[in-house]
Tab-separated table of C-alpha atoms in Angstrom:
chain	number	residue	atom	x	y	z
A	11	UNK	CA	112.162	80.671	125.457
A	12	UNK	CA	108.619	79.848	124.814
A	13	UNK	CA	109.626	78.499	121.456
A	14	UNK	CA	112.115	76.024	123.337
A	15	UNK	CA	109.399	74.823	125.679
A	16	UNK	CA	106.948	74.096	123.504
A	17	UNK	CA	109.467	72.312	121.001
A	18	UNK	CA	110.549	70.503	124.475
A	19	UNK	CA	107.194	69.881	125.662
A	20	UNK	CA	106.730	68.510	121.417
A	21	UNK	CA	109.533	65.951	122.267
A	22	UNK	CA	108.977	64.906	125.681
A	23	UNK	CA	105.137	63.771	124.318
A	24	UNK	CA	106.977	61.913	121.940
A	25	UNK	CA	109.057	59.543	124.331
A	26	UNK	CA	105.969	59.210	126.003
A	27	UNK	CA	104.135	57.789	123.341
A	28	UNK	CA	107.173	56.039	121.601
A	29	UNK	CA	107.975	54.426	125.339
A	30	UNK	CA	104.271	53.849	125.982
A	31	UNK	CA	104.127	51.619	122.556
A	32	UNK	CA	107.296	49.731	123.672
A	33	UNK	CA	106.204	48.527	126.664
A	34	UNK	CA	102.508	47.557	125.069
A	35	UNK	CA	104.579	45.306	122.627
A	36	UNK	CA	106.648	43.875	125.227
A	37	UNK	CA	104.029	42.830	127.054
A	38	UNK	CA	102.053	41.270	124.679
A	39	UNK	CA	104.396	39.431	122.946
A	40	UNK	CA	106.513	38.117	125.957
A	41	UNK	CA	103.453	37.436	128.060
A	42	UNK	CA	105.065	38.086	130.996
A	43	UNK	CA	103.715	35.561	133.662
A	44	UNK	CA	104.478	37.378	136.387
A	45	UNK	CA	103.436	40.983	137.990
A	46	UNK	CA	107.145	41.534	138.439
A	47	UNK	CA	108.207	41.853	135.477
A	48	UNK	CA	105.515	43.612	134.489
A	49	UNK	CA	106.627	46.074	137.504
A	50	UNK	CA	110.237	45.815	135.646
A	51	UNK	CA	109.513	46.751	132.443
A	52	UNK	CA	107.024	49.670	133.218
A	53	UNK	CA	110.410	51.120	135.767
A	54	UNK	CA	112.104	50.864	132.218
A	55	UNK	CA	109.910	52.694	130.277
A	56	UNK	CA	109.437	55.704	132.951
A	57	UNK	CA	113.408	55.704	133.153
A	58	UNK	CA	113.546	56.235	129.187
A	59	UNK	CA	110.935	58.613	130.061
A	60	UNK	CA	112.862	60.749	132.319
A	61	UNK	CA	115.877	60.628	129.864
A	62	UNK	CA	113.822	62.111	127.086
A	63	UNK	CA	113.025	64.578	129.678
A	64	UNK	CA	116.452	65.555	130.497
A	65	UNK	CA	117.260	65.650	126.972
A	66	UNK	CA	114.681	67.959	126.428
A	67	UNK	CA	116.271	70.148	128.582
A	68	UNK	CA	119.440	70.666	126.377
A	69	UNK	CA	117.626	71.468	123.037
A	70	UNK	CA	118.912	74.773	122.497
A	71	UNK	CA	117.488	77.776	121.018
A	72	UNK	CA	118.921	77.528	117.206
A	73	UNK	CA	117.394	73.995	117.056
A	74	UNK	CA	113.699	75.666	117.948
A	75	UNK	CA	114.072	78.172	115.314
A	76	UNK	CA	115.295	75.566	112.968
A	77	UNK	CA	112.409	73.306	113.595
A	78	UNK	CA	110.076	76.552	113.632
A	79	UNK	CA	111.137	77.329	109.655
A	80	UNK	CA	110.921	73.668	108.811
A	81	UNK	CA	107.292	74.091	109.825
A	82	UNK	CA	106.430	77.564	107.706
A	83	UNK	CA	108.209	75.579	104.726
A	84	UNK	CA	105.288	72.644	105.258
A	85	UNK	CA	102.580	75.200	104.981
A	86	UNK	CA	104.280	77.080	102.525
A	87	UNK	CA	104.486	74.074	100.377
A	88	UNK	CA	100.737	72.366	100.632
A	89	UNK	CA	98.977	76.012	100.606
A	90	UNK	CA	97.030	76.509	96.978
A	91	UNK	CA	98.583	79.339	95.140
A	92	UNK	CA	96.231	81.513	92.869
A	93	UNK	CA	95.645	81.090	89.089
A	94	UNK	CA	94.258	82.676	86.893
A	95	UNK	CA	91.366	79.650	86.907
A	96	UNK	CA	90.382	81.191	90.702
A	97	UNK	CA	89.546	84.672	89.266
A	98	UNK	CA	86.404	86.220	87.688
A	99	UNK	CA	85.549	89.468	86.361
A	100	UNK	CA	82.287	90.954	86.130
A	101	UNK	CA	81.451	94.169	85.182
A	102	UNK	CA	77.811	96.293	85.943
A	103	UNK	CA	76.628	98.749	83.183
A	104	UNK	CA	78.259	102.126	84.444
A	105	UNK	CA	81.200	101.601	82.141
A	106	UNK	CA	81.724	98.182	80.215
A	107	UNK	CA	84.236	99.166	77.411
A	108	UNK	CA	86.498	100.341	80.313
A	109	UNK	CA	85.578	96.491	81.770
A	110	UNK	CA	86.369	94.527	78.466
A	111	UNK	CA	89.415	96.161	78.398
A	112	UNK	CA	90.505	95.401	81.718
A	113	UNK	CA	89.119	91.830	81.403
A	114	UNK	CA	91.520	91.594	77.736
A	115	UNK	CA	94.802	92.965	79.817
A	116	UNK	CA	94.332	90.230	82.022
A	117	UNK	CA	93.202	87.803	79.654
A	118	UNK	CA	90.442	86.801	81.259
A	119	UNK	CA	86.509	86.630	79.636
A	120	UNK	CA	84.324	88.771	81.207
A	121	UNK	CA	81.912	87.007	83.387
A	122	UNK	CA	78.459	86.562	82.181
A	123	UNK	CA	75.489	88.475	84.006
A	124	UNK	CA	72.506	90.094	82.894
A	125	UNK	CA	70.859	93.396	84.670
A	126	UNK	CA	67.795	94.564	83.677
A	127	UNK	CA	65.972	97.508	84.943
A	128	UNK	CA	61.883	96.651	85.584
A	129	UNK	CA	59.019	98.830	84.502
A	130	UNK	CA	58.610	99.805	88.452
A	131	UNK	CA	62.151	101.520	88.174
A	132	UNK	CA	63.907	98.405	90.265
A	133	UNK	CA	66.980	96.341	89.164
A	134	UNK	CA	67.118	92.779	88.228
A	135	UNK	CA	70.325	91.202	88.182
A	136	UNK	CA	71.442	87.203	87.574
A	137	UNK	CA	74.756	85.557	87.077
A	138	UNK	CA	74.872	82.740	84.381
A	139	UNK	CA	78.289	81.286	85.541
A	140	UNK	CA	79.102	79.568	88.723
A	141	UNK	CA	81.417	81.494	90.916
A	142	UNK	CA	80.945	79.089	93.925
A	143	UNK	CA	85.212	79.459	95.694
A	144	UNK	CA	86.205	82.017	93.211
A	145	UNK	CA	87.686	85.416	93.121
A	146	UNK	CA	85.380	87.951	91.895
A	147	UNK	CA	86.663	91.670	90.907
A	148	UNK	CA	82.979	93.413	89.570
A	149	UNK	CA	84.251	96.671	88.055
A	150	UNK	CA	81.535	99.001	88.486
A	151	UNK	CA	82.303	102.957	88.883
A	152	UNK	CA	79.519	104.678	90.929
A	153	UNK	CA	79.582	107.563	88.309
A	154	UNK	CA	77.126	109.830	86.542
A	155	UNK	CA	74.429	109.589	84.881
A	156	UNK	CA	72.155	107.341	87.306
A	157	UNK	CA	74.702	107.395	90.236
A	158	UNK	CA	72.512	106.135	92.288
A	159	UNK	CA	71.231	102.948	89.853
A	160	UNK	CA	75.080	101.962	89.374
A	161	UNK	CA	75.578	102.550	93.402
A	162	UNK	CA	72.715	99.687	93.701
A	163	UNK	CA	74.050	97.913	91.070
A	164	UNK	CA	77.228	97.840	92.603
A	165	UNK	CA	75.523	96.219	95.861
A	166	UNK	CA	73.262	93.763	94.600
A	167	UNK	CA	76.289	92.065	92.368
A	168	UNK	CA	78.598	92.279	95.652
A	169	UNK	CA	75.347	90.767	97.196
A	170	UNK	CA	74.152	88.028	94.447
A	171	UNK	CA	77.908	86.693	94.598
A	172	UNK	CA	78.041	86.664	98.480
A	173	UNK	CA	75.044	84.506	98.099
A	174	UNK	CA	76.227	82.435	95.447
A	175	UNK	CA	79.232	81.407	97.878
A	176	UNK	CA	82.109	83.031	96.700
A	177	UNK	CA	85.551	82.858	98.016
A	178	UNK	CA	86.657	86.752	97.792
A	179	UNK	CA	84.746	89.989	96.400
A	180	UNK	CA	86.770	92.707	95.500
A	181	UNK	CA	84.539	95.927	94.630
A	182	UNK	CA	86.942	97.846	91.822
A	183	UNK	CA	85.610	101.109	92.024
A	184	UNK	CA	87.342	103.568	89.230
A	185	UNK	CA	84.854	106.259	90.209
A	186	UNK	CA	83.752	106.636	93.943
A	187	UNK	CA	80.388	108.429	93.823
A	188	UNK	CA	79.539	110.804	97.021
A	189	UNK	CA	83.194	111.296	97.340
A	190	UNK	CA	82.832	114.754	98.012
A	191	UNK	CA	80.161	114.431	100.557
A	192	UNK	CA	82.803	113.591	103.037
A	193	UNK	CA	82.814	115.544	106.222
A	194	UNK	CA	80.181	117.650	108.081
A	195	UNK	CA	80.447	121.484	106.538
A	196	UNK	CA	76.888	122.329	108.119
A	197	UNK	CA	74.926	121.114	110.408
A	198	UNK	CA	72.012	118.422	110.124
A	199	UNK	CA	74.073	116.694	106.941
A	200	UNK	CA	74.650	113.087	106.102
A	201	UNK	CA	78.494	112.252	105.751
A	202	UNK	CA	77.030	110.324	103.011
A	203	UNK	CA	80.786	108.912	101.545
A	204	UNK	CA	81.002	107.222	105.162
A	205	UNK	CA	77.770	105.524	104.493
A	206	UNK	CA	78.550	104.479	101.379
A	207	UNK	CA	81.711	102.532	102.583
A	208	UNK	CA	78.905	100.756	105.377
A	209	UNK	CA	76.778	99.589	103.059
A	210	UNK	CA	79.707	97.765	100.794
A	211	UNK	CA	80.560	96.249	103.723
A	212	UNK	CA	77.418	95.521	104.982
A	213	UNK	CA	76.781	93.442	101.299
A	214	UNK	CA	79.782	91.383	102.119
A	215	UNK	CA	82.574	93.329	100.127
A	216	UNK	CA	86.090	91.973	100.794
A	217	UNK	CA	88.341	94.659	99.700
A	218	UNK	CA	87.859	97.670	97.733
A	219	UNK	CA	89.856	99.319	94.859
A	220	UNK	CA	89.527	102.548	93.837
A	221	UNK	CA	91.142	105.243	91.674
A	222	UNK	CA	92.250	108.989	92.997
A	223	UNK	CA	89.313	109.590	95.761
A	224	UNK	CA	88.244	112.965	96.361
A	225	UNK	CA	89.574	112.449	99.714
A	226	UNK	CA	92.079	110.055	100.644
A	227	UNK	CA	90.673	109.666	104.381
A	228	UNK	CA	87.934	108.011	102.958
A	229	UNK	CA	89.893	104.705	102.768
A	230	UNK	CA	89.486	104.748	106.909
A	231	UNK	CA	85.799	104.701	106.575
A	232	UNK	CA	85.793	100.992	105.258
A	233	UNK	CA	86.754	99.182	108.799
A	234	UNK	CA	90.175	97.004	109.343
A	235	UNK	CA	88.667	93.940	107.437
A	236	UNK	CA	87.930	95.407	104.351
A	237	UNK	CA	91.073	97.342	103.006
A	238	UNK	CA	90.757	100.054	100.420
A	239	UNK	CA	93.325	100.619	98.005
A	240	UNK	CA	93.523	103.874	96.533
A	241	UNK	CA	95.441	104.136	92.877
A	242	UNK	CA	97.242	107.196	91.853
A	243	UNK	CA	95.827	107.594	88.259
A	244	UNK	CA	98.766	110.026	87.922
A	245	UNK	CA	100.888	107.151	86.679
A	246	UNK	CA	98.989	107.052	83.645
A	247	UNK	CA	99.388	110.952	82.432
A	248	UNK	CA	102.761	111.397	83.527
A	249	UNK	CA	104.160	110.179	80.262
A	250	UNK	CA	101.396	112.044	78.135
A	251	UNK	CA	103.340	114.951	79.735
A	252	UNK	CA	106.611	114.164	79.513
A	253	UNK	CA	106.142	113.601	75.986
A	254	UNK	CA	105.446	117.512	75.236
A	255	UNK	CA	109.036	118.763	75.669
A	256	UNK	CA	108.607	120.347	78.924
A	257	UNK	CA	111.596	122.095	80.616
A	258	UNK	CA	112.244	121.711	83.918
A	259	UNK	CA	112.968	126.127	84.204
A	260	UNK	CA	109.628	126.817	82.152
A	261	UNK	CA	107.550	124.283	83.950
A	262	UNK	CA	104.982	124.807	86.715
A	263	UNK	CA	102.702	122.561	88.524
A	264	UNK	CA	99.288	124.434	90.056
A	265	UNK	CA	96.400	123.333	91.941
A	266	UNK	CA	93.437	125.268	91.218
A	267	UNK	CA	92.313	125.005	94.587
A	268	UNK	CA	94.047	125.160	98.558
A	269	UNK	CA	92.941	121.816	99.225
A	270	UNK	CA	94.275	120.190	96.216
A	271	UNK	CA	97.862	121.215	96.846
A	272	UNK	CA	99.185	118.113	98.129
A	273	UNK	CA	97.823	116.618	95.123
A	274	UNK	CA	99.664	118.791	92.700
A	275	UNK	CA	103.163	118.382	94.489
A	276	UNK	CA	102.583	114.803	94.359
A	277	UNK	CA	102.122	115.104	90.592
A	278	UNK	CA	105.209	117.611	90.305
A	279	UNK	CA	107.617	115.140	92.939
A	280	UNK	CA	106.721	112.239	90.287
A	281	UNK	CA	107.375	114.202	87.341
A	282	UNK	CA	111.261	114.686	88.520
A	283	UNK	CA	111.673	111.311	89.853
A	284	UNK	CA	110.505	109.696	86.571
A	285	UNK	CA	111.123	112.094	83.855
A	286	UNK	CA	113.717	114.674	85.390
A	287	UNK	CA	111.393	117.804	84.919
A	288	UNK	CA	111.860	119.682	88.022
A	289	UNK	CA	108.773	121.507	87.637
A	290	UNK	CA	107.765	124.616	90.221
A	291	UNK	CA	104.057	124.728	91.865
A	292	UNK	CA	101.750	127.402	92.506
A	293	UNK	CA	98.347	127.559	93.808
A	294	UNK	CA	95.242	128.989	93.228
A	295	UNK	CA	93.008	130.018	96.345
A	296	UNK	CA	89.044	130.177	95.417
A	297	UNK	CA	86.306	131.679	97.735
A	298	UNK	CA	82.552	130.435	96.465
A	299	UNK	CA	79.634	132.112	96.756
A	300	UNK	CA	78.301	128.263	96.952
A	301	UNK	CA	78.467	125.094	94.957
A	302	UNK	CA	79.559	125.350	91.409
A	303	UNK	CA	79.895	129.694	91.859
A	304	UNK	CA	83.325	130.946	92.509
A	305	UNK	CA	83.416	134.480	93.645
A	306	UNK	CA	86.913	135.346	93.296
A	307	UNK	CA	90.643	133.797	93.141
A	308	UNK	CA	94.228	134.392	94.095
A	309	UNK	CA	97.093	133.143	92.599
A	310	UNK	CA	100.460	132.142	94.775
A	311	UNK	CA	103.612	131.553	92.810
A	312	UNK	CA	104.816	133.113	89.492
A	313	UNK	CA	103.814	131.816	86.011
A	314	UNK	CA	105.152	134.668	83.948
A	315	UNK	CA	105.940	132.807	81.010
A	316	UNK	CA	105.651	129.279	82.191
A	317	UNK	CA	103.983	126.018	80.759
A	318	UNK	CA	101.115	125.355	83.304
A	319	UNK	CA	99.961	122.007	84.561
A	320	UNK	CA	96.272	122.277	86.889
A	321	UNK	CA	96.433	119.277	88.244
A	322	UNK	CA	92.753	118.141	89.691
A	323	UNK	CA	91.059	114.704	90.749
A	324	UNK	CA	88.228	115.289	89.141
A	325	UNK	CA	86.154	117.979	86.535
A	326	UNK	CA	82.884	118.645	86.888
A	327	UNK	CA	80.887	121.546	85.489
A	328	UNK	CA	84.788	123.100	84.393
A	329	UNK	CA	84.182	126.129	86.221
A	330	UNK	CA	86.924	125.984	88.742
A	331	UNK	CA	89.097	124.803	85.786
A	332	UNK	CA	88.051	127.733	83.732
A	333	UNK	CA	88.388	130.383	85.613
A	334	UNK	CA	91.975	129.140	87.222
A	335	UNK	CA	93.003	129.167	82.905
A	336	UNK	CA	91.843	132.871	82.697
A	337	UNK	CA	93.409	133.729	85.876
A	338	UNK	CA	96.891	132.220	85.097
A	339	UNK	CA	97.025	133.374	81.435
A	340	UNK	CA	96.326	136.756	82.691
A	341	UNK	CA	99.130	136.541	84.989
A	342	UNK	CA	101.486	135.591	82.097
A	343	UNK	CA	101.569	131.969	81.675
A	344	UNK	CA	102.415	130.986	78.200
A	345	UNK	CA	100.483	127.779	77.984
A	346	UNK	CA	98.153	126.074	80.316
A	347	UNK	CA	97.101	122.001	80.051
A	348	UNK	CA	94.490	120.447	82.860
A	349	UNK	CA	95.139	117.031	84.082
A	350	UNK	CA	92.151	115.086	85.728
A	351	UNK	CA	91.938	111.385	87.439
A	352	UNK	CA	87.707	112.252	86.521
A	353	UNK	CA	86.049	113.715	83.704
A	354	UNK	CA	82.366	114.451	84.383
A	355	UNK	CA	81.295	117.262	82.405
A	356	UNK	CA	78.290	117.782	83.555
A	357	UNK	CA	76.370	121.223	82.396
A	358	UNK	CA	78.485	123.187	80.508
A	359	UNK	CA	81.260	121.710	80.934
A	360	UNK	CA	82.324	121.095	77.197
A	361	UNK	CA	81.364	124.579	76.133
A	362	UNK	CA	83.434	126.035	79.179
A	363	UNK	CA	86.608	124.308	78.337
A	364	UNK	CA	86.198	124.790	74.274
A	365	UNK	CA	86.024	128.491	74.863
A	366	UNK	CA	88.794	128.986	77.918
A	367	UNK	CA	92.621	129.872	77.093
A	368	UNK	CA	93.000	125.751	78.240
A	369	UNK	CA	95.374	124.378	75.541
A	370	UNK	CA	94.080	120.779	76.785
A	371	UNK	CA	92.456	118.487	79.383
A	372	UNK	CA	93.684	115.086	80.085
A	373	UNK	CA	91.681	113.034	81.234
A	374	UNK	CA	91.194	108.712	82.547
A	375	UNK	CA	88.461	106.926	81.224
A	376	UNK	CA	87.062	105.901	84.958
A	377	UNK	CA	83.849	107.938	83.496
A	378	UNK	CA	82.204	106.938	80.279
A	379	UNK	CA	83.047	110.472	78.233
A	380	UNK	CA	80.360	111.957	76.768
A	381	UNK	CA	79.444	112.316	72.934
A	382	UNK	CA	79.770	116.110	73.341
A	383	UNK	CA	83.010	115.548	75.264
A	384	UNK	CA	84.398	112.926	73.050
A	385	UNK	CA	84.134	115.269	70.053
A	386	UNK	CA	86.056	118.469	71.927
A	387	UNK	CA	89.320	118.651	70.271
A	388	UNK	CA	90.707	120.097	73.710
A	389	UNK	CA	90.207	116.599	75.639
A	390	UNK	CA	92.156	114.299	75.489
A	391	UNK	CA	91.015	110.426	77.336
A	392	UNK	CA	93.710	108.257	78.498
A	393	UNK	CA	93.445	104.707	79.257
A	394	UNK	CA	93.817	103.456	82.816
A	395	UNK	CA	92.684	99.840	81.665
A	396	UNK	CA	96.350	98.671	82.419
A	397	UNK	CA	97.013	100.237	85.242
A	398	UNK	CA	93.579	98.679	86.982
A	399	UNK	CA	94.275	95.352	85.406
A	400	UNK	CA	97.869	95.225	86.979
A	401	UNK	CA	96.276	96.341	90.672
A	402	UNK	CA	93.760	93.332	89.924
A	403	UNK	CA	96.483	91.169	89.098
A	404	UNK	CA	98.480	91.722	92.090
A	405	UNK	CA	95.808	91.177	94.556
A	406	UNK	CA	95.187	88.217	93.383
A	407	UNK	CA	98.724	86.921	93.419
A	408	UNK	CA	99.195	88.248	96.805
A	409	UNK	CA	101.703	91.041	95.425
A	410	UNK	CA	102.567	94.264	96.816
A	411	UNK	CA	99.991	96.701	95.238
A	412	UNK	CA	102.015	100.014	95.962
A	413	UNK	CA	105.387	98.494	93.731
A	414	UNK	CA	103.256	99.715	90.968
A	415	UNK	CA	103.870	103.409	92.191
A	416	UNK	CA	107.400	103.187	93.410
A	417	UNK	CA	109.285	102.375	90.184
A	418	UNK	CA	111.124	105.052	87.852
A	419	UNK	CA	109.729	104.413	85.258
């Protein structure tokens, strides 16, 4: 009903105006002598008046909607759509082969910028394009080493393009540093991944795209009006997998730790939608002594002769991953392969996994690897270039983002 009034109330303003017009011409170019006809022809135009008014009255419902949709079609029509002229990647120094490649997929040039660090330890950055009403995406993972220098990287390029008037800044964050520092475990702590997420927003950050976060309630620490999307880097080592003849009766999906269960079913529930290996899961439950020092671990589920995917978000120092390797090959497991979104390997990392039972890691490259790591013969990188580039791709165009997750295939 409020539709119909306001399309009546649209029509009755009309007559008005078309009746007010008709009497201004009649008068002027009659020249009526006399106040009486004058009186006359202004009775005529409030009796058209009061028709239009009564013939508001009988516009029915159907007509409102119809005149509703021919208005969304009139926006629809005259509102710019995206190309790929609008966009503009830029890229800080935390990983810039994983950038270029992204930038290639789309077939787009990387933007032009230069950072520079100063003698005093602070970061200058400039941009030698103009970005004035243009999409940026600046790919920048807050990753080791120098987490914090790419963190402030990250911010002053959000910042300097903020300044420099553009449209939309999307933050494409592959590896979200202080992830783990997510919730208070002790007292007198920072919850310093919420405080992260305030200070991209404070810059100016639009949106935010990131890849497998520690924690996927992290997303709800960027407020309403700067969404987070978070990318299941899954996608991209499910076919590595499915490419090593595993059967679905010898198959087993683990999570190394309690709270990385969901995590591994996830894995396992797309590995028999997509590639009809109905794979089991089993856990591993770890007590620490403290960070980076397990003490002991449990196993829950039955790997006696099983091919064993530990399925992690990210690998660190490898001792976790180690240890869960030794613990399921001696509880019979014929094989065991690691797949993580992350690879760190920080410390001994390298060493660790070059001397466990691990048959291999799989790995994304959201982290520059390592020279040490790139030469293991037990890791294997994977490229998530596409799967970023696609994401990019379909913000831009105003696409569903999570289509890229529920295909088959």
């Amino acid at each position: 009903m409020n539709r119909l009034w306001k399309t009546s109330t649209n029509v009755f303003a009309r007559g008005m105006r078309s009746m007010a017009n008709r009497t201004s011409t009649m008068l002027t170019t009659r020249q009526l002598p006399s106040i009486g006809k004058s009186r006359v022809a202004l009775g005529a135009a409030g009796l058209a008046c009061g028709v239009s008014l009564m013939g508001c009255a009988l516009i029915t419902e159907a007509q409102a909607e119809a005149d509703e949709k021919d208005a969304v079609k009139i926006v629809l029509q005259t509102e710019e759509q995206p190309s790929l002229d609008d966009m503009k990647i830029f890229s800080g120094t935390a990983n810039l082969p994983l950038a270029a490649e992204i930038a290639d997929e789309l077939g787009v040039p990387l933007g032009s910028v230069s950072i520079k660090t100063y003698a005093d330890g602070e970061i200058g950055i400039q941009v030698h394009e103009n970005v004035r009403g243009k999409d940026i995406y600046i790919i920048q993972p807050t990753c080791p080493p120098g987490v914090n220098d790419n963190l402030m990287e990250l911010i002053l390029l959000v910042s300097t393009m903020r300044r420099a008037s553009a449209r939309k800044i999307t933050a494409v964050i592959p590896y979200f540093g202080y992830a783990r520092q997510d919730r208070k475990m002790q007292s007198r702590v920072p919850i310093s991944a919420a405080d992260v997420c305030r200070l991209l927003e404070a810059m100016g950050v639009d949106r935010v795209v990131a890849v497998d976060l520690h924690c996927g309630q992290i997303q709800g620490f960027f407020g309403p009006r700067t969404p987070c999307d978070n990318l299941e880097g899954s996608v991209v080592a499910l076919p590595y997998f499915a490419n090593l003849n595993l059967k679905s009766e010898s198959t087993i999906v683990a999570s190394p730790d309690a709270g990385g269960v969901h995590r591994a079913k996830h894995f396992r529930d797309r590995l028999k939608k997509r590639y009809h290996i109905d794979a089991g899961l089993a856990m591993i439950i770890k007590q620490r002594l403290r960070a980076n020092a397990i003490e002991r671990m449990d196993l829950v589920g039955n790997v006696e002769g099983m091919d064993v995917i530990l399925v992690d978000d990210m690998i660190d120092t490898a001792g976790t991953l180690t240890k869960a390797a030794s613990e399921l090959t001696a509880r019979g497991a014929k094989r065991v392969f690691a797949y993580a979104t992350h690879g760190l390997f920080n410390g001994p990392a390298v060493t660790r996994i070059q001397n466990s039972e691990l048959e291999e890691v799989v790995i994304c490259n959201t982290v520059p690897l390592k020279p040490a790591a790139a030469q293991c013969t037990k890791i294997k990188a994977l490229s998530i270039a596409e799967l970023l580039s696609e994401a990019i791709a379909r913000i831009h165009y105003k696409q569903s983002v999570s289509a890229l997750f529920n295909t088959t295939k």
